[in-house]
CSV table of C-alpha atoms in Angstrom, one decimal:
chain,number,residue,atom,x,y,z
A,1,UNK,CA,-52.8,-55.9,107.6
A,2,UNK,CA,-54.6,-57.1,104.3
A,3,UNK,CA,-53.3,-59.5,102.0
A,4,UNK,CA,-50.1,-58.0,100.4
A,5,UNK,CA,-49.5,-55.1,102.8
A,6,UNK,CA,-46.4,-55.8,103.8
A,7,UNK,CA,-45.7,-55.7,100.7
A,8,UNK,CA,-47.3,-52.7,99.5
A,9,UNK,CA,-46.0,-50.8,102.4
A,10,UNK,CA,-42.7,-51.4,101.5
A,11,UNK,CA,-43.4,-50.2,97.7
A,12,UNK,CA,-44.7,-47.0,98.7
A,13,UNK,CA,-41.8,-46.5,101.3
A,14,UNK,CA,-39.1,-47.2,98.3
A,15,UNK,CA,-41.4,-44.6,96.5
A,16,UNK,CA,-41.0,-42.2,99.6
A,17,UNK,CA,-37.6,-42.7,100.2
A,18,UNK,CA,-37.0,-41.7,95.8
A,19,UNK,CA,-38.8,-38.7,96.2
A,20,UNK,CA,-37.1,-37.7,99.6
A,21,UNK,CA,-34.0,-37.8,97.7
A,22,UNK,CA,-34.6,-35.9,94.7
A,23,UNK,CA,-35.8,-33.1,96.8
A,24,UNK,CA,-32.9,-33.2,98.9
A,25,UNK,CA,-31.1,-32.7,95.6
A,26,UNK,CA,-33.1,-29.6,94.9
A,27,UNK,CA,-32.5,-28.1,98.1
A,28,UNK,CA,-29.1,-28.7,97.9
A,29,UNK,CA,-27.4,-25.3,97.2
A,30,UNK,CA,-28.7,-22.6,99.4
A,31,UNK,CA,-28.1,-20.0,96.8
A,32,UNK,CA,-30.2,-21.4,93.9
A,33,UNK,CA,-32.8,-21.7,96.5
A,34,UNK,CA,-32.9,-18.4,97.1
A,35,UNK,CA,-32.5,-16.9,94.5
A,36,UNK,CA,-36.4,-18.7,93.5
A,37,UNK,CA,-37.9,-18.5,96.9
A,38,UNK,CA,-36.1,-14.8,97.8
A,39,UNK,CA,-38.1,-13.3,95.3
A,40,UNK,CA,-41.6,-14.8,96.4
A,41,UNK,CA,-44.7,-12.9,97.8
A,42,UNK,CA,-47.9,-13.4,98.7
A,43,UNK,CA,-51.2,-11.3,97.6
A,44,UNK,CA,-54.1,-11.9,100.5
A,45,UNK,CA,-57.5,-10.5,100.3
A,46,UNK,CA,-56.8,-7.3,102.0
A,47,UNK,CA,-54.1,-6.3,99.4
A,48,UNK,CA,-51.3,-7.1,101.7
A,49,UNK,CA,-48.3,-8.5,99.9
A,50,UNK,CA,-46.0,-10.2,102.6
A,51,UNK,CA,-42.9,-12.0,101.0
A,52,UNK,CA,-42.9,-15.5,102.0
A,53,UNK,CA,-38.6,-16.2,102.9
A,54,UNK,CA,-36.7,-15.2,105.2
A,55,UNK,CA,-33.0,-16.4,105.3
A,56,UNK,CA,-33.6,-16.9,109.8
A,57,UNK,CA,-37.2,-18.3,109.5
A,58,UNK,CA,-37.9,-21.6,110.7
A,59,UNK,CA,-41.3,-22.0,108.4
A,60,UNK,CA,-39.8,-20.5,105.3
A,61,UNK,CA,-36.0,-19.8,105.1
A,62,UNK,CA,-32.5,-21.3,105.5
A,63,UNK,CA,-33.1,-23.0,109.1
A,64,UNK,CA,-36.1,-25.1,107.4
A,65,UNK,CA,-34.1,-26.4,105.0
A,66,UNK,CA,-31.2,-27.4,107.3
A,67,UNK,CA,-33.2,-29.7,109.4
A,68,UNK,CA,-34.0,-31.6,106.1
A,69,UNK,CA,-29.8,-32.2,105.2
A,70,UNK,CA,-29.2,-32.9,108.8
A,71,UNK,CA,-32.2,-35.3,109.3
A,72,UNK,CA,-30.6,-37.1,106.1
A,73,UNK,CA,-26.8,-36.8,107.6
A,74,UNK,CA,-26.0,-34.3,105.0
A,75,UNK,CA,-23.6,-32.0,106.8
A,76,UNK,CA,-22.2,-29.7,104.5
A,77,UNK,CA,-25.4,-28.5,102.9
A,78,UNK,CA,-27.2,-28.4,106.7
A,79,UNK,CA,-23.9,-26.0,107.3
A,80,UNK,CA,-24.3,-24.4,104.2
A,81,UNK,CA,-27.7,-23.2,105.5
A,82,UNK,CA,-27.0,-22.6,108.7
A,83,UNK,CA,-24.2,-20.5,108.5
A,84,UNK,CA,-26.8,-18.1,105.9
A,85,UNK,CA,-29.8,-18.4,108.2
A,86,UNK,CA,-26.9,-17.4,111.2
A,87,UNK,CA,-25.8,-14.7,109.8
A,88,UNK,CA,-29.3,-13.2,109.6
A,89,UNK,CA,-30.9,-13.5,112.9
A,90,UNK,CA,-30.8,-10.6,114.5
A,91,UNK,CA,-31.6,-10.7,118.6
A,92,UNK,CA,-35.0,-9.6,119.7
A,93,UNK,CA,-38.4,-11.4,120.8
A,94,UNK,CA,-38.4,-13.8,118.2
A,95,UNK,CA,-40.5,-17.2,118.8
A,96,UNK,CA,-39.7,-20.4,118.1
A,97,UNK,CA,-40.3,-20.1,113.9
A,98,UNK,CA,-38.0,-17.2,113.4
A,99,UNK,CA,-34.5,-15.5,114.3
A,100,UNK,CA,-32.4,-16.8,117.1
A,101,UNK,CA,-34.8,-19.4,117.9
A,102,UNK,CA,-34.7,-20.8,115.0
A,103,UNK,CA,-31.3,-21.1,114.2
A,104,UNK,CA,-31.1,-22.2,117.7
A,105,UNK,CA,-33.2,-25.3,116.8
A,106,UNK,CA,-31.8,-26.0,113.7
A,107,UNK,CA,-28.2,-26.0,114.8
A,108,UNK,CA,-28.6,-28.3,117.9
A,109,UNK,CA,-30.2,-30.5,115.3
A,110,UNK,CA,-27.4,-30.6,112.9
A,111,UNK,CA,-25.1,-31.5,115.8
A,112,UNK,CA,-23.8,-35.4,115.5
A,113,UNK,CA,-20.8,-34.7,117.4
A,114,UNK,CA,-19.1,-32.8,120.8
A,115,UNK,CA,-18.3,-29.4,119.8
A,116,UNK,CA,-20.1,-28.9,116.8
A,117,UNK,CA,-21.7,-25.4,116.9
A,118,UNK,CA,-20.4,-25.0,120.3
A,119,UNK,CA,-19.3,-20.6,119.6
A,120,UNK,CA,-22.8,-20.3,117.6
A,121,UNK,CA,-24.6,-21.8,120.6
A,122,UNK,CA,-23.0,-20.2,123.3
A,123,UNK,CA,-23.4,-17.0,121.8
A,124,UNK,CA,-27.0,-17.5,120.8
A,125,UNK,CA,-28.8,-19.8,123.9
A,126,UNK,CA,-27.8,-17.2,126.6
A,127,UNK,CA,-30.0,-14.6,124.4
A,128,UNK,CA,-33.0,-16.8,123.8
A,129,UNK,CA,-33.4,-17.6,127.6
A,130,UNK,CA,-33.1,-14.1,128.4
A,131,UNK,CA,-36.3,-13.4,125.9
A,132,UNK,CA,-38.1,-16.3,127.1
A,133,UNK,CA,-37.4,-15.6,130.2
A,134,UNK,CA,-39.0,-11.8,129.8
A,135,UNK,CA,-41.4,-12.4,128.0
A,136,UNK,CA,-42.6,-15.1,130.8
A,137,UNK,CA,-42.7,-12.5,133.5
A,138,UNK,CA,-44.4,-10.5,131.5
A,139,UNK,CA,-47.4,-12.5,131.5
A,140,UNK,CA,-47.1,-13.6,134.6
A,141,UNK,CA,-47.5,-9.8,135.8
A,142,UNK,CA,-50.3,-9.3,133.6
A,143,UNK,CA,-52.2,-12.1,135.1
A,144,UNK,CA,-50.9,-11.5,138.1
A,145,UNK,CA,-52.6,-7.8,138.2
A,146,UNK,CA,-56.0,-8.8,136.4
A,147,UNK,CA,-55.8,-8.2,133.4
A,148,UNK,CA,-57.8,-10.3,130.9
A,149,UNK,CA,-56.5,-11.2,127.4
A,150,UNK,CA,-53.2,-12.6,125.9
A,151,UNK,CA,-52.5,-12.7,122.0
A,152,UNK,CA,-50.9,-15.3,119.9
A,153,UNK,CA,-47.1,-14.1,120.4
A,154,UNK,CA,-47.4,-14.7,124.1
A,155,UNK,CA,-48.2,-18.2,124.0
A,156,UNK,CA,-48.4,-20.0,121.3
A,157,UNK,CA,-46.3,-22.4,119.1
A,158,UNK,CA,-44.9,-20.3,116.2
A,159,UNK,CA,-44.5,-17.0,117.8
A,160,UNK,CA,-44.7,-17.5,121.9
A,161,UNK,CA,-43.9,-19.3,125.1
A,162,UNK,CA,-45.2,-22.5,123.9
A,163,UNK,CA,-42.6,-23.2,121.2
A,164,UNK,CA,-39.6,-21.2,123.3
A,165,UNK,CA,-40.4,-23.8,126.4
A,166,UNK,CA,-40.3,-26.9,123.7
A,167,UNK,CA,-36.6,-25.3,123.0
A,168,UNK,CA,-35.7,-24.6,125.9
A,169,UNK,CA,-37.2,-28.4,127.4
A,170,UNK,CA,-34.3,-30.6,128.7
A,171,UNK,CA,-31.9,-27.1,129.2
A,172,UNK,CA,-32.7,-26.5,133.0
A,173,UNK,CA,-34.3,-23.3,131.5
A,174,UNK,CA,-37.9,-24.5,130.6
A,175,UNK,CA,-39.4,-23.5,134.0
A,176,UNK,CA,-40.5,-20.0,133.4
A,177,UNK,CA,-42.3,-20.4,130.1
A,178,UNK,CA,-44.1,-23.6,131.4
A,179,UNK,CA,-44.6,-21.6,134.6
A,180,UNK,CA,-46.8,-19.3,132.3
A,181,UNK,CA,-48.6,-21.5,130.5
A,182,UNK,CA,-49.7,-22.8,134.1
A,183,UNK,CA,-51.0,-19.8,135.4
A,184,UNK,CA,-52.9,-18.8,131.8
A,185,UNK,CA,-55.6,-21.5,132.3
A,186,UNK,CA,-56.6,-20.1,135.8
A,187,UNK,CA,-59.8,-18.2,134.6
A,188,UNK,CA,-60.5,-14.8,134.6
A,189,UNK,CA,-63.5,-13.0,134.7
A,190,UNK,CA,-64.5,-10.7,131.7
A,191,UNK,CA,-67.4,-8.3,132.1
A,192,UNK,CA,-68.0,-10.1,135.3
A,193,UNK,CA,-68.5,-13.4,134.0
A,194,UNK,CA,-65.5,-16.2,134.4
A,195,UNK,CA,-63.8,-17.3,131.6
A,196,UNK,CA,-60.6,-19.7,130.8
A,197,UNK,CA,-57.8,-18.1,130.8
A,198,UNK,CA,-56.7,-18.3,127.0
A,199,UNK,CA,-59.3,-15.6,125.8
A,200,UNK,CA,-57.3,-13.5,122.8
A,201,UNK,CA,-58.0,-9.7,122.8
A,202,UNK,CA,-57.3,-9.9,119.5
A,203,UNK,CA,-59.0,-11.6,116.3
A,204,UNK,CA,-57.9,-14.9,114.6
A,205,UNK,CA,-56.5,-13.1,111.4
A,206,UNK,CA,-54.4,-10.1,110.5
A,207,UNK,CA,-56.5,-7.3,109.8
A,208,UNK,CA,-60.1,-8.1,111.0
A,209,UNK,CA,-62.1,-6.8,113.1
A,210,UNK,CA,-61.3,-8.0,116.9
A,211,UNK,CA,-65.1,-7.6,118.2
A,212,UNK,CA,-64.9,-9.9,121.6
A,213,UNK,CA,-61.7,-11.5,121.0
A,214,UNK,CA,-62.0,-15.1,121.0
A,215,UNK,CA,-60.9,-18.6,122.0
A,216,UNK,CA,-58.8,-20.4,119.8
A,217,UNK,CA,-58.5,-24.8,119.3
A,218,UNK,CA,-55.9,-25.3,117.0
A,219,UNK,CA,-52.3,-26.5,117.5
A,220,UNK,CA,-50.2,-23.6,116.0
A,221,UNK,CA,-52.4,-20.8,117.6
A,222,UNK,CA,-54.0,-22.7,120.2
A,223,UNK,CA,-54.8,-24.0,123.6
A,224,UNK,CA,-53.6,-27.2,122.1
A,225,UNK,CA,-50.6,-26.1,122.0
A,226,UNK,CA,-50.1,-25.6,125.6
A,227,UNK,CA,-51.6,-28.9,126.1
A,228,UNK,CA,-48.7,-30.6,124.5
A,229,UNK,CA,-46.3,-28.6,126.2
A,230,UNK,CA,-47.0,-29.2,129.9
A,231,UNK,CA,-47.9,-32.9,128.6
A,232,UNK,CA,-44.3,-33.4,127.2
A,233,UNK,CA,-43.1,-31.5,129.9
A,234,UNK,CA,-44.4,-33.9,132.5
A,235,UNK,CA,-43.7,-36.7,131.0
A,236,UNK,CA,-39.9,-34.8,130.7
A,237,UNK,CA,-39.7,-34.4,134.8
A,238,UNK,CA,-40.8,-30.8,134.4
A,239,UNK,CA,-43.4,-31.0,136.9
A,240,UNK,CA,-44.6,-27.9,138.6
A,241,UNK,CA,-47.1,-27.3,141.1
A,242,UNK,CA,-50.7,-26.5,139.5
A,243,UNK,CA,-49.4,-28.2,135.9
A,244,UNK,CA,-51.4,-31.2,136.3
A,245,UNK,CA,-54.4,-29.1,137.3
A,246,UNK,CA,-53.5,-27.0,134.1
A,247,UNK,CA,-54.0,-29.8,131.9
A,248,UNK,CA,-57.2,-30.5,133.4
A,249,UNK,CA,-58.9,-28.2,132.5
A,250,UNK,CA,-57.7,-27.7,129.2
A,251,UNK,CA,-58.8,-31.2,128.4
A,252,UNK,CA,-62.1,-30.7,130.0
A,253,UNK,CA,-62.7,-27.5,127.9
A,254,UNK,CA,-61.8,-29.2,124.7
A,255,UNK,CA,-64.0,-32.1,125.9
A,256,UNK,CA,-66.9,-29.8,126.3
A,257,UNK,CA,-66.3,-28.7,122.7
A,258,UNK,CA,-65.6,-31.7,120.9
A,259,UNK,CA,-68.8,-32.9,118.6
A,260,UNK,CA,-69.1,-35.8,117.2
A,261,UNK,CA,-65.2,-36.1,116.3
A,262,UNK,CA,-64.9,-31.9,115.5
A,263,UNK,CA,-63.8,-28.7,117.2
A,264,UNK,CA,-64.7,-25.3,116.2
A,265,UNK,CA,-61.5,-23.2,114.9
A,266,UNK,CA,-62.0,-20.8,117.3
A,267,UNK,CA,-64.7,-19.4,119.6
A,268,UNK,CA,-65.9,-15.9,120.3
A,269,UNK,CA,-66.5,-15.1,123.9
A,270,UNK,CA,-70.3,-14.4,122.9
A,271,UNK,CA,-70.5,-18.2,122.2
A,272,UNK,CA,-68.2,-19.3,125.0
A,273,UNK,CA,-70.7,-17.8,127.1
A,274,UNK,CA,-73.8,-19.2,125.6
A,275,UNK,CA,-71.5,-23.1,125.7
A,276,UNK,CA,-71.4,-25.5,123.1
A,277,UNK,CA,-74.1,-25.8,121.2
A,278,UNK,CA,-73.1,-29.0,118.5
A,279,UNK,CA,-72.7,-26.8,115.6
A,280,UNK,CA,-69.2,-28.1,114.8
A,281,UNK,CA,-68.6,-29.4,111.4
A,282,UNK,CA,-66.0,-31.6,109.7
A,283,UNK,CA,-63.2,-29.3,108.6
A,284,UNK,CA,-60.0,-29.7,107.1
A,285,UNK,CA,-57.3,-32.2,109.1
A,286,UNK,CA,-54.2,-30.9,109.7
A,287,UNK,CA,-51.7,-29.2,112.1
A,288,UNK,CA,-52.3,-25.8,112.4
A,289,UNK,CA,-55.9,-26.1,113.1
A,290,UNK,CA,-58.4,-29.4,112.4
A,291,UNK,CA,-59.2,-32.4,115.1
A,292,UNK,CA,-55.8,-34.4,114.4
A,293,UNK,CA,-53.5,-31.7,115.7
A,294,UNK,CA,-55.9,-30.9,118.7
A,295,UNK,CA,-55.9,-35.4,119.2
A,296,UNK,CA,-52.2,-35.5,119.1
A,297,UNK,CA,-52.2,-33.3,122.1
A,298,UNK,CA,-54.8,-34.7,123.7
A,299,UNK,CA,-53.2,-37.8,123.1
A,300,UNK,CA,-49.7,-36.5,124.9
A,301,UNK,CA,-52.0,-35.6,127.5
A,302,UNK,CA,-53.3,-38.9,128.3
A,303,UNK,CA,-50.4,-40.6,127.7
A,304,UNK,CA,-48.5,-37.7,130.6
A,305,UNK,CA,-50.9,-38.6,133.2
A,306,UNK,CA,-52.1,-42.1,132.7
A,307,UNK,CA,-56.0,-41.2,131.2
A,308,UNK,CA,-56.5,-44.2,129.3
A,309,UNK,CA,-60.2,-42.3,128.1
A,310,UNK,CA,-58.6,-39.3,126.8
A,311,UNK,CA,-56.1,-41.3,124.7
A,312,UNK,CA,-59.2,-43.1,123.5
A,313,UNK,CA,-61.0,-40.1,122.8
A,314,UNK,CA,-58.2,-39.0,120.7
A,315,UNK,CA,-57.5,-41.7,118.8
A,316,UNK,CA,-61.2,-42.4,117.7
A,317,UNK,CA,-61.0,-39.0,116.3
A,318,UNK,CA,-58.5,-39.2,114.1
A,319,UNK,CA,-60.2,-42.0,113.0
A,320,UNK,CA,-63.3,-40.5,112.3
A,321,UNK,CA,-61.5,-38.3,109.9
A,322,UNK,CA,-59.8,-40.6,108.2
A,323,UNK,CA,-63.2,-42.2,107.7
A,324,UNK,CA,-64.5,-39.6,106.2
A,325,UNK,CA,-63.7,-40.0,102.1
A,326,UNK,CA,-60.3,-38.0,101.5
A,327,UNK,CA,-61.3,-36.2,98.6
A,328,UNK,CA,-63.7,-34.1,100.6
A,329,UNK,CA,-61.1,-33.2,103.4
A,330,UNK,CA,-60.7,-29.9,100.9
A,331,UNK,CA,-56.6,-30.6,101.1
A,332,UNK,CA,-54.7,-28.2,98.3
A,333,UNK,CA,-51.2,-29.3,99.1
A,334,UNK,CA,-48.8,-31.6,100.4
A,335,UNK,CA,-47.1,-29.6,103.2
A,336,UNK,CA,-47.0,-30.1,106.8
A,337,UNK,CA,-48.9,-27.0,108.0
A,338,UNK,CA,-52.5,-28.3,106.6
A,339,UNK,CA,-51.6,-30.5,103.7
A,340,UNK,CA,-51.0,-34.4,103.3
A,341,UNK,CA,-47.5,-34.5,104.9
A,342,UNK,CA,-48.9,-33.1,108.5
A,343,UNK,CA,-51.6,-35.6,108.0
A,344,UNK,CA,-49.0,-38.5,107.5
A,345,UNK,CA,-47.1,-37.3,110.5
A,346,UNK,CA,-49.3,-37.2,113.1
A,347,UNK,CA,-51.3,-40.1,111.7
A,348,UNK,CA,-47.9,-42.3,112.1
A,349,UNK,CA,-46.9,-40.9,115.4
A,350,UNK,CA,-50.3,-41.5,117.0
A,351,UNK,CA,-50.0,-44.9,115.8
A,352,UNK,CA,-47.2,-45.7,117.3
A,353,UNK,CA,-48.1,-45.0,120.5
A,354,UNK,CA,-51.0,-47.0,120.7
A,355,UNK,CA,-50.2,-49.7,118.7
A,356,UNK,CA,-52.9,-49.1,116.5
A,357,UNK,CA,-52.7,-51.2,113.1
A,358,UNK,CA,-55.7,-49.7,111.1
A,359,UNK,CA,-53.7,-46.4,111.6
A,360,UNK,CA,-50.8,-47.5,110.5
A,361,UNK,CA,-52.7,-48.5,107.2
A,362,UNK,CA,-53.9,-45.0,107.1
A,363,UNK,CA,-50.4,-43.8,106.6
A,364,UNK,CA,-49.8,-46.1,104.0
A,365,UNK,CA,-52.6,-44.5,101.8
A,366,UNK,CA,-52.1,-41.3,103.6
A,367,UNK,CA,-48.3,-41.7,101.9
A,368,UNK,CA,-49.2,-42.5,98.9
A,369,UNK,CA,-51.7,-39.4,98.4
A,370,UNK,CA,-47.7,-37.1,99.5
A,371,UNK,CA,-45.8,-38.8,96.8
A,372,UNK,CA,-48.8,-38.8,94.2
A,373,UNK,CA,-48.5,-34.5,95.0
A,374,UNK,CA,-45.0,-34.7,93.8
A,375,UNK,CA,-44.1,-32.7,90.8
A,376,UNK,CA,-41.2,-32.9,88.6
A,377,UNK,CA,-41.7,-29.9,86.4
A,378,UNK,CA,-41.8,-27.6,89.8
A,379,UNK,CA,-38.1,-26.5,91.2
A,380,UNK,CA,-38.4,-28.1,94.7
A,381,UNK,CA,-40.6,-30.9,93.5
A,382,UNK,CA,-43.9,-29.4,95.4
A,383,UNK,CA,-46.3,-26.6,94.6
A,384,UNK,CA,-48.0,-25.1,97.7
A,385,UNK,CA,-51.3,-23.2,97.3
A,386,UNK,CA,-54.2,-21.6,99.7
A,387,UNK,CA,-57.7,-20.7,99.4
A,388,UNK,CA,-59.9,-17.9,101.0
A,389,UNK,CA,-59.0,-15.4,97.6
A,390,UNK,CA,-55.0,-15.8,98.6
A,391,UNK,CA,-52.3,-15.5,95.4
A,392,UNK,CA,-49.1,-17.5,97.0
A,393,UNK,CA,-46.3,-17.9,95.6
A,394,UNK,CA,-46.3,-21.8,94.9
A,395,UNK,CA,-42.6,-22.2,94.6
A,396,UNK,CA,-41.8,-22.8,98.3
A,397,UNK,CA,-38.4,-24.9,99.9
A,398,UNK,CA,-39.1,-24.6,103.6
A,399,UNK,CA,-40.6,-26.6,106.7
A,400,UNK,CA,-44.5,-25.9,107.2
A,401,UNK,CA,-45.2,-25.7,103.9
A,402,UNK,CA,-42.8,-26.1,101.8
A,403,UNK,CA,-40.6,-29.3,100.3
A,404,UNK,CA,-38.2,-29.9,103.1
A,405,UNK,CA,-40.9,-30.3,105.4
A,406,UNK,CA,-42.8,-32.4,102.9
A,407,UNK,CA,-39.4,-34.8,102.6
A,408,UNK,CA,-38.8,-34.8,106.0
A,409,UNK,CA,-42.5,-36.2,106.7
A,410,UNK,CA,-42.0,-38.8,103.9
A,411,UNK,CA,-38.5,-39.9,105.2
A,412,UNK,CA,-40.1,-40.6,108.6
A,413,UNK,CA,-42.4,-43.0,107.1
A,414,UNK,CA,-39.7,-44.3,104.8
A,415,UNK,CA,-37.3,-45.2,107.6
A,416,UNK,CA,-40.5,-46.0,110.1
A,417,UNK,CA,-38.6,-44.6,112.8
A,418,UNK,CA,-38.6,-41.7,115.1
A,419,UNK,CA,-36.4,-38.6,113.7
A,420,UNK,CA,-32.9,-38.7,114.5
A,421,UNK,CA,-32.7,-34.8,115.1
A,422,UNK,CA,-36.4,-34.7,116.8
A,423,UNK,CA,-37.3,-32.1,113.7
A,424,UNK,CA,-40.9,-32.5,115.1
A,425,UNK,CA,-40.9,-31.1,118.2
A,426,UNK,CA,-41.0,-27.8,116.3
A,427,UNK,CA,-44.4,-28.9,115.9
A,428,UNK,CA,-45.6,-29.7,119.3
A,429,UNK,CA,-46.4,-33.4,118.2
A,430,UNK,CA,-43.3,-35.1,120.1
């Protein structure tokens, strides 16, 4: 650490801890809350104009904001929440980032003692294993008779069987979603020609043209996302037959596609078929999609089955985007999804697990840059924003991109430990 660091780091985590708290404050009473973010929409290019909260959303609504107040020890607000975001959820084939499962994950985190939540739960797990559960066979079946082609809310983190199986991890009901996930890297052949598994039918956004369907990197949407499942899942004791293989050859898929510390968003099956041809470009870190996200999982994987070079692999390229100079990372807020916070996050968590004291650095600066977003004059403290020709409402309270997930990034660096309530294994990162 440079001259001073210690005690520089310590400044910017009393900083943090300030600004944690005061957002906290703001998020305290559900129904001020709403009564802002309840009233927000979005306008996207195609004229669509989806509103933004939902009381059962994990991303944007009352579950969100609960793992915030219970992170902190706050009960009666995380209740306060819960019980709105409960009485919302309706049962159905939610994912991981809305309905039951989400107030299924925010309840067991706001749980400190036997008993707490034990009706809710008993009423809502039973219903989340029976969707997971169905929604597994289904796939299975369609791979099982041939058919090329998933989409987004079969697998993947926010809407499929990757985020129910991170739920459902450590229950004894896990098994069929990572089951799944196995048998979707097993290739299939399209127009005679074999492919991985994980080709989408569809396109990468709402409302385009699907043309040849594509393959897609990132961590919310992603075969990354997978990756970090059966690599947690191993290193759980979940430990089916073909899983190892599974990782395999996800990692040597996104191993073929990484150049020079970059992967492509996505890939149409066109250029899947023509192979990599080292036209990726710096983009924008984060979660969702960028290189970090994709190296946190690759990380997971090498740290599941003992592959020193792919933990190297993924730590050199987070540091080759934190080399690059931060003001041309094209960042427009703080929030977990794709902003400074998810940058913090996984920045922290990757160094921890190697030990890594340049990273650790990173997160000091990468800290400061969160708390130097913070705005007094805006009701949560945080405005979030997009690009592409998007009007968002800028006023948002919950996880991905809003202010509780902002202060619960910032209270992880604060307290430089892990999170008490395991809030980011919503994310796929732990």
């Amino acid at each position: 650490m440079t001259p001073g660091g210690a005690t520089a780091t310590g400044a910017v985590r009393t900083e943090a801890a300030a600004v944690v708290a005061e957002v906290a404050r703001r998020l305290a009473d559900p129904v001020a809350v709403t009564r802002i973010t309840g009233a927000a929409v979005d306008q996207f290019p195609d004229g669509s104009t989806p509103a933004t909260w939902h009381p059962a959303a994990l991303n944007e609504g009352c579950p969100g904001i609960a793992l915030l107040h219970a992170e902190l020890g706050d009960r009666p607000s995380a209740h306060a929440y819960l019980a709105r975001g409960a009485g919302a959820a309706l049962p159905g084939r939610g994912g991981l980032f809305a309905g039951l499962p989400a107030v299924v994950f925010a309840t067991r985190a706001a749980v400190t003692r036997p008993g707490d939540y034990a009706s809710l739960l008993a009423r809502a797990e039973p219903a989340v294993r029976a969707a997971a559960s169905e929604r597994a066979r289904e796939e299975l079946d369609r791979i099982a008779a041939g058919r090329p082609g998933t989409a987004f809310a079969a697998y993947d983190v926010v809407q499929g069987l990757t985020g129910l199986g991170r739920l459902l991890l450590g229950t004894g009901h896990a098994e069929p979603a990572v089951r799944s996930l196995i048998a979707l890297t097993e290739p299939v052949e399209i127009d005679g020609v074999r492919v991985p598994g994980w080709w989408v039918a569809h396109a990468p956004l709402k409302n385009t043209p699907d043309r040849d369907g594509h393959f897609n990197f990132g961590l919310a949407h992603g075969i990354a996302g997978p990756l970090s499942l059966l690599a947690i899942a191993h290193r759980d004791g979940l430990r089916l037959p073909g899983q190892e293989a599974a990782i395999e050859r996800i990692v040597a898929w996104l191993l073929e596609w990484l150049h020079e510390g970059s992967w492509p968003p996505v890939v149409t099956l066109h250029r899947q078929l023509r192979g990599p041809d080292g036209s990726a470009r710096p983009d924008r870190p984060g979660w969702c999609y960028g290189a970090p996200g994709i190296a946190r999982a690759l990380q997971l994987a090498g740290l599941a089955l003992n592959r020193p070079s792919w933990r190297e692999t993924a730590v050199s390229v987070l540091r080759r985007a934190l080399a690059r100079p931060w003001d041309e990372w094209e960042m427009i807020d703080a929030g977990l999804c794709h902003g400074w916070a998810g940058m913090l996050h996984m920045t922290r968590l990757m160094a921890a697990d190697e030990g890594a004291a340049d990273l650790r650095e990173a997160a000091d600066g990468l800290a400061r840059r969160v708390v130097g977003c913070f705005d007094p004059e805006a009701p949560f403290g945080f405005r979030y924003a997009a690009g592409a020709g998007a009007m968002v409402a800028p006023d948002r309270a919950g996880f991905l991109e809003g202010a509780a997930g902002i202060a619960l990034a910032l209270h992880a660096y604060a307290n430089d430990e892990p999170a008490r309530t395991g809030w980011d294994t919503a994310l796929l990162l732990n």
